[in-house]
mmCIF file of C-alpha atoms and ligand atoms in Angstrom:
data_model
loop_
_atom_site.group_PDB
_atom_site.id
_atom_site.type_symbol
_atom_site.label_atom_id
_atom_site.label_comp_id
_atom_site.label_asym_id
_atom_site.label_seq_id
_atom_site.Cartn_x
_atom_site.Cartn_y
_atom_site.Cartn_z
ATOM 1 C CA UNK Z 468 -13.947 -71.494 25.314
ATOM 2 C CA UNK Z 469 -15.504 -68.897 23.099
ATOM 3 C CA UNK Z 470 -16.509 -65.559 25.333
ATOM 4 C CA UNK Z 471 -20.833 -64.723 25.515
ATOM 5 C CA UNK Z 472 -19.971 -61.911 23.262
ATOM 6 C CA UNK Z 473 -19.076 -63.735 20.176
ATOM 7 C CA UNK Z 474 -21.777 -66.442 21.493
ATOM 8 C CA UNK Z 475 -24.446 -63.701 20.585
ATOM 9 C CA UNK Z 476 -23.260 -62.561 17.770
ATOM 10 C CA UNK Z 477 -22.274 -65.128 15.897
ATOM 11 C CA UNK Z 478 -26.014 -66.948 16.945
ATOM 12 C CA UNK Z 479 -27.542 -63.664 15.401
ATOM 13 C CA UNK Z 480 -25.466 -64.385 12.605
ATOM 14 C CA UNK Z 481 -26.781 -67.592 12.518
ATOM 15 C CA UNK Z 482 -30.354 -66.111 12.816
ATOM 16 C CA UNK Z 483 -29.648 -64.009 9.927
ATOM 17 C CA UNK Z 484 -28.067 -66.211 7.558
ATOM 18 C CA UNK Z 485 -31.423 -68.405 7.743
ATOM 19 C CA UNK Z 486 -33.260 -65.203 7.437
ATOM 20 C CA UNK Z 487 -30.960 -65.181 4.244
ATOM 21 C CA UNK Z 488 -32.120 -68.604 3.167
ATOM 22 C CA UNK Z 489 -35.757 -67.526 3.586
ATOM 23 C CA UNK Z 490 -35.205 -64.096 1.331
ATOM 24 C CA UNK Z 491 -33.414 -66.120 -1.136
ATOM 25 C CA UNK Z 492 -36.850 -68.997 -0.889
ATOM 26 C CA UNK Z 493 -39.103 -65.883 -1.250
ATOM 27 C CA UNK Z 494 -37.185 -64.208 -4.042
ATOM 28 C CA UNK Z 495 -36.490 -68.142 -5.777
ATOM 29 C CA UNK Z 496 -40.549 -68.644 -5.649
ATOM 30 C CA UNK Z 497 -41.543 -64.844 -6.922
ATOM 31 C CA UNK Z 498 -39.344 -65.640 -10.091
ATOM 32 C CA UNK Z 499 -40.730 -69.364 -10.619
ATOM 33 C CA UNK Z 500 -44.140 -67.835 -10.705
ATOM 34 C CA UNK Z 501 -43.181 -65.440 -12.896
ATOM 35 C CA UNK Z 502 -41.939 -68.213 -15.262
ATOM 36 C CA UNK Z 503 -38.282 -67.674 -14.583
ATOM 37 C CA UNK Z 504 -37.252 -71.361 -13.640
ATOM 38 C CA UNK Z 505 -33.542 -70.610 -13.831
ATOM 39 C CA UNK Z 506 -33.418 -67.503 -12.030
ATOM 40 C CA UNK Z 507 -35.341 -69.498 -9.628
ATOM 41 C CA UNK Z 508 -32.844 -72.136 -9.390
ATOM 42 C CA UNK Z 509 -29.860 -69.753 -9.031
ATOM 43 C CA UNK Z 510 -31.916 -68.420 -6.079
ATOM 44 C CA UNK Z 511 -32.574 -71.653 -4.640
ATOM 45 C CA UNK Z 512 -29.193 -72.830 -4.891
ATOM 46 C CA UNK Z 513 -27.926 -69.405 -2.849
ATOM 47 C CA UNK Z 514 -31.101 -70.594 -0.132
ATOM 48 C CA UNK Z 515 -29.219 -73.411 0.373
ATOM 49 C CA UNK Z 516 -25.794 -71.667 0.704
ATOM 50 C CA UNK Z 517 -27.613 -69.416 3.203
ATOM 51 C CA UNK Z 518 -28.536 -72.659 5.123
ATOM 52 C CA UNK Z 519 -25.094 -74.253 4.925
ATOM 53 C CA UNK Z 520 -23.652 -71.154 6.136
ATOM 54 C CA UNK Z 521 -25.778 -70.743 9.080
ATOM 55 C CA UNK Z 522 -25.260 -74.136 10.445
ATOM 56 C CA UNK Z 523 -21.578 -74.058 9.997
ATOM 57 C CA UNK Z 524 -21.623 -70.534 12.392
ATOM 58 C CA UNK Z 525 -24.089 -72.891 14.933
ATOM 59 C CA UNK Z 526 -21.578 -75.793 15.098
ATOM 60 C CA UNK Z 527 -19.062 -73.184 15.467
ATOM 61 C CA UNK Z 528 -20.715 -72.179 18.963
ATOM 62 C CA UNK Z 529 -20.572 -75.778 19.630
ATOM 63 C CA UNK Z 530 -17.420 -76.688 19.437
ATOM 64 C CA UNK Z 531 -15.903 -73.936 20.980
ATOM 65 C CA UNK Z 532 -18.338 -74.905 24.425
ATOM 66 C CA UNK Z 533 -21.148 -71.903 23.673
ATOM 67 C CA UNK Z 534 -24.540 -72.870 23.674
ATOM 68 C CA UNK Z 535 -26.333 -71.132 20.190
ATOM 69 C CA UNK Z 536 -29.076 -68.858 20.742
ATOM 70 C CA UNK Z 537 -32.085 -69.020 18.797
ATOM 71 C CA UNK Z 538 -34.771 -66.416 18.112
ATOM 72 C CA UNK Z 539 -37.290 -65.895 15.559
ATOM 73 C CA UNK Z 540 -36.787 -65.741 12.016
ATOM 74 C CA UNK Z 541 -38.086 -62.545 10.573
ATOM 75 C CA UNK Z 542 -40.878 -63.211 7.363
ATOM 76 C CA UNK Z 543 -39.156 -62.346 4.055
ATOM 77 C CA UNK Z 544 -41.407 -59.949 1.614
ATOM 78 C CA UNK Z 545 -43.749 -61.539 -0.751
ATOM 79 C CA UNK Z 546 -43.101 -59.373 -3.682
ATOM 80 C CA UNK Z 547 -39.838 -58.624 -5.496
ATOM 81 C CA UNK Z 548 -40.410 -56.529 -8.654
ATOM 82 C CA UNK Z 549 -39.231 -57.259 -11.904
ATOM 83 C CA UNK Z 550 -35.246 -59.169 -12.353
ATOM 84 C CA UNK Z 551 -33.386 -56.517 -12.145
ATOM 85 C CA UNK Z 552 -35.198 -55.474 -8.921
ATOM 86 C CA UNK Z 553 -34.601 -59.070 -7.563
ATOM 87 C CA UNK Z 554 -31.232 -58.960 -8.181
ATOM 88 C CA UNK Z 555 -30.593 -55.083 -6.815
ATOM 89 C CA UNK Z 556 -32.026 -56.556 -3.740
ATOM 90 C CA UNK Z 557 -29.725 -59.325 -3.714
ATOM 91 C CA UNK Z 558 -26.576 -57.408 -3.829
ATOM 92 C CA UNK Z 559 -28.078 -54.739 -1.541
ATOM 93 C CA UNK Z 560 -28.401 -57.806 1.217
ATOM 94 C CA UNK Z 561 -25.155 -59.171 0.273
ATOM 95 C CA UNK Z 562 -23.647 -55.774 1.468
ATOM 96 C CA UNK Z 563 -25.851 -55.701 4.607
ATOM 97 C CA UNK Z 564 -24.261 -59.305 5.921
ATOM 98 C CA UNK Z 565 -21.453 -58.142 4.703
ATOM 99 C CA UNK Z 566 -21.361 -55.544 6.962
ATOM 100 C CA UNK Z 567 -22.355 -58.000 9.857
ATOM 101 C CA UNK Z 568 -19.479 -60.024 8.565
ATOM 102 C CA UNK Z 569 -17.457 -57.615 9.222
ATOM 103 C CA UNK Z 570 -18.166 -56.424 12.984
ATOM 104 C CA UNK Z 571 -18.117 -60.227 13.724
ATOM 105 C CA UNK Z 572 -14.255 -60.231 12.613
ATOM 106 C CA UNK Z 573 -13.823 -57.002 14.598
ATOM 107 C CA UNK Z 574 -15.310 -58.008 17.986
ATOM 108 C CA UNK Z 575 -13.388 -61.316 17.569
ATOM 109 C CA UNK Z 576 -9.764 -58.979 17.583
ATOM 110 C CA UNK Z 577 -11.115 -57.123 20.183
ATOM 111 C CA UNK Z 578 -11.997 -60.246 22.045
ATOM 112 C CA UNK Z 579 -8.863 -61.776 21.079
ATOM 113 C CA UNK Z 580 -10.591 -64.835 20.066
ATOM 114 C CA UNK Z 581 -8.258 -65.966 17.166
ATOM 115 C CA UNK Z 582 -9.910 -68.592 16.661
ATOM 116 C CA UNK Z 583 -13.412 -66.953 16.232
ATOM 117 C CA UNK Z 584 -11.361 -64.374 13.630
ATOM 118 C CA UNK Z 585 -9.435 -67.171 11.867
ATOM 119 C CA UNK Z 586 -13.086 -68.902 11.219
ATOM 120 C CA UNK Z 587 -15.029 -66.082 10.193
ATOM 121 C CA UNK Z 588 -12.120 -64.945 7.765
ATOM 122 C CA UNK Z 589 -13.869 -67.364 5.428
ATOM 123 C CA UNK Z 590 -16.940 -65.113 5.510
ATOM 124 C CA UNK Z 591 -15.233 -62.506 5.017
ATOM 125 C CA UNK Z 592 -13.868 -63.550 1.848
ATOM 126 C CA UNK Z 593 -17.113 -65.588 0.845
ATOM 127 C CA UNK Z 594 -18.329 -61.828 0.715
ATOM 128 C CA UNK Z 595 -15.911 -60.674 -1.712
ATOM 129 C CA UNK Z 596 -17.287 -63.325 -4.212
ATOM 130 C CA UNK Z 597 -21.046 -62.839 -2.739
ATOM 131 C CA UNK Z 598 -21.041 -59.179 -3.838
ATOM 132 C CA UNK Z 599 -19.242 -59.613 -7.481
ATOM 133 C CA UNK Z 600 -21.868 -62.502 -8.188
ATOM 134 C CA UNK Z 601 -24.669 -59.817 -7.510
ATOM 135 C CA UNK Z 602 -23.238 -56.994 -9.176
ATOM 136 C CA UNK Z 603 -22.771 -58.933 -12.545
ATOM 137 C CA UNK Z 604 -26.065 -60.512 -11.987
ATOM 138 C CA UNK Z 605 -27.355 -56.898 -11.714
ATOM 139 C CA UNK Z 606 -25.102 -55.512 -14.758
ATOM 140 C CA UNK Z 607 -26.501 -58.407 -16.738
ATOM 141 C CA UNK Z 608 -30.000 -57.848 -15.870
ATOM 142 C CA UNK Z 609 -29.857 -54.184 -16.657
ATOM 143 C CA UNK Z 610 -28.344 -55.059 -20.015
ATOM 144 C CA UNK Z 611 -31.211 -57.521 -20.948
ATOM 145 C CA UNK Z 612 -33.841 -55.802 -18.947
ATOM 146 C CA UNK Z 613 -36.435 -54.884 -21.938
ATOM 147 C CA UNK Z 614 -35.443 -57.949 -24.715
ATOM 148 C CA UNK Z 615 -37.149 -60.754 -23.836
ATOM 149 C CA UNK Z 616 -35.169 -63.203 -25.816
ATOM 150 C CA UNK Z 617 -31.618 -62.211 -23.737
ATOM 151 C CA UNK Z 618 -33.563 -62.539 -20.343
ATOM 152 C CA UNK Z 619 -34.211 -65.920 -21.526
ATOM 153 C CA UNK Z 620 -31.136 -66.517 -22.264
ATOM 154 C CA UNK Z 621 -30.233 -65.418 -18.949
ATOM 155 C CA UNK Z 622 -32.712 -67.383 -17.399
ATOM 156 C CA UNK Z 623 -31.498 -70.371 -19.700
ATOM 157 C CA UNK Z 624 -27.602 -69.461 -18.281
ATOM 158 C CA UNK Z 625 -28.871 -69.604 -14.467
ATOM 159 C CA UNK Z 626 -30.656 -72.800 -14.607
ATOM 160 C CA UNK Z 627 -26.926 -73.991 -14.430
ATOM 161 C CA UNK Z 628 -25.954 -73.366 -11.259
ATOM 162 C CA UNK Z 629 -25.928 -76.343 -9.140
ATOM 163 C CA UNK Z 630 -25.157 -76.138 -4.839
ATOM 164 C CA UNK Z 631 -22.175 -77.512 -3.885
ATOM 165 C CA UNK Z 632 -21.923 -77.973 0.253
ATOM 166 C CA UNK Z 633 -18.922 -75.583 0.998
ATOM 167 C CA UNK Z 634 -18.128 -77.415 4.146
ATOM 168 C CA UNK Z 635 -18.382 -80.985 2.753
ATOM 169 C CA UNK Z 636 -15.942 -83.000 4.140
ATOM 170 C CA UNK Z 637 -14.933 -80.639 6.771
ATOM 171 C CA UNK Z 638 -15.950 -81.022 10.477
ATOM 172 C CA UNK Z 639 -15.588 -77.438 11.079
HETATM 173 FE FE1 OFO K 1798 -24.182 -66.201 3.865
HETATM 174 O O1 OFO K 1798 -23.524 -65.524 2.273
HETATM 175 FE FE2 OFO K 1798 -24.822 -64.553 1.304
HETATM 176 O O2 OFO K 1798 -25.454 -63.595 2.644
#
């Protein structure tokens, strides 16, 4: 049975990985209306990630016999800047749940929960690959910033990315 510790953590984790999906809604609808349909879609696509992740931590809680706590979901800004400044502030979240990530996996060794640790290992490495994606989204930005024909391009590149459930098939 997972200890009331991890139980609140891992539900504010949950709390904030919606929070996630609702940056990553705000940020995906600031760059449609600014006519950036794939840039929207690549944020769309991490909104949905966001989701996926959230309810995975929730059924988490379940199955180990917690019951998840919920609490409000904080309102994302309206207003992002131009796409560099979207993506900046994507990979300065990423590094803030990263962080989160990371006292999760240390209260679950202190707890001794191994198999709280063993799950949110995942996370931790989801991370790794959370915060490279942002950093070459924000190297690329910076390098197209002021031609409009390569931040089309970009946008063009973007409007690739397609979500793929990283739990499909798997109970847990
Ligand atoms: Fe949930 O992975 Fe990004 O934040």
């Amino acid at each position: 049975m997972i200890k009331e510790s991890l139980v609140k953590t891992l539900s504010d984790q949950v709390n904030a990985e919606y929070y996630s999906a609702y940056l990553y809604l705000a940020m995906s609808a600031h760059a449609d209306r600014a006519g950036f349909k794939g840039i929207a879609n690549w944020l769309f696509v991490q909104a949905r990630e966001e989701m996926a992740h959230g309810t995975h931590m929730y059924q988490h809680i379940l199955e180990r016999g917690g019951t998840p706590v919920f609490a409000d979901i904080k309102v994302p800004p309206a207003s992002f800047g131009n796409i560099k400044e979207v993506f900046e502030k994507v990979l300065s979240h990423e590094r803030m749940v990263t962080e989160r990530i990371h006292k999760i996996a240390t209260l679950a060794q202190q707890e001794q929960d191994h198999a709280t640790y063993a799950f949110i290992t995942w996370y931790v490495n989801e991370q790794v690959e959370e915060e490279v994606a942002a950093e070459e989204l924000v190297a690329k930005a910076s390098l197209v910033a002021d031609n409009p024909g390569l931040l089309y391009n970009l946008d063009t590149a973007l409007a690739a990315r397609t979500f793929i459930d990283p739990f499909a098939g798997n109970a847990g």
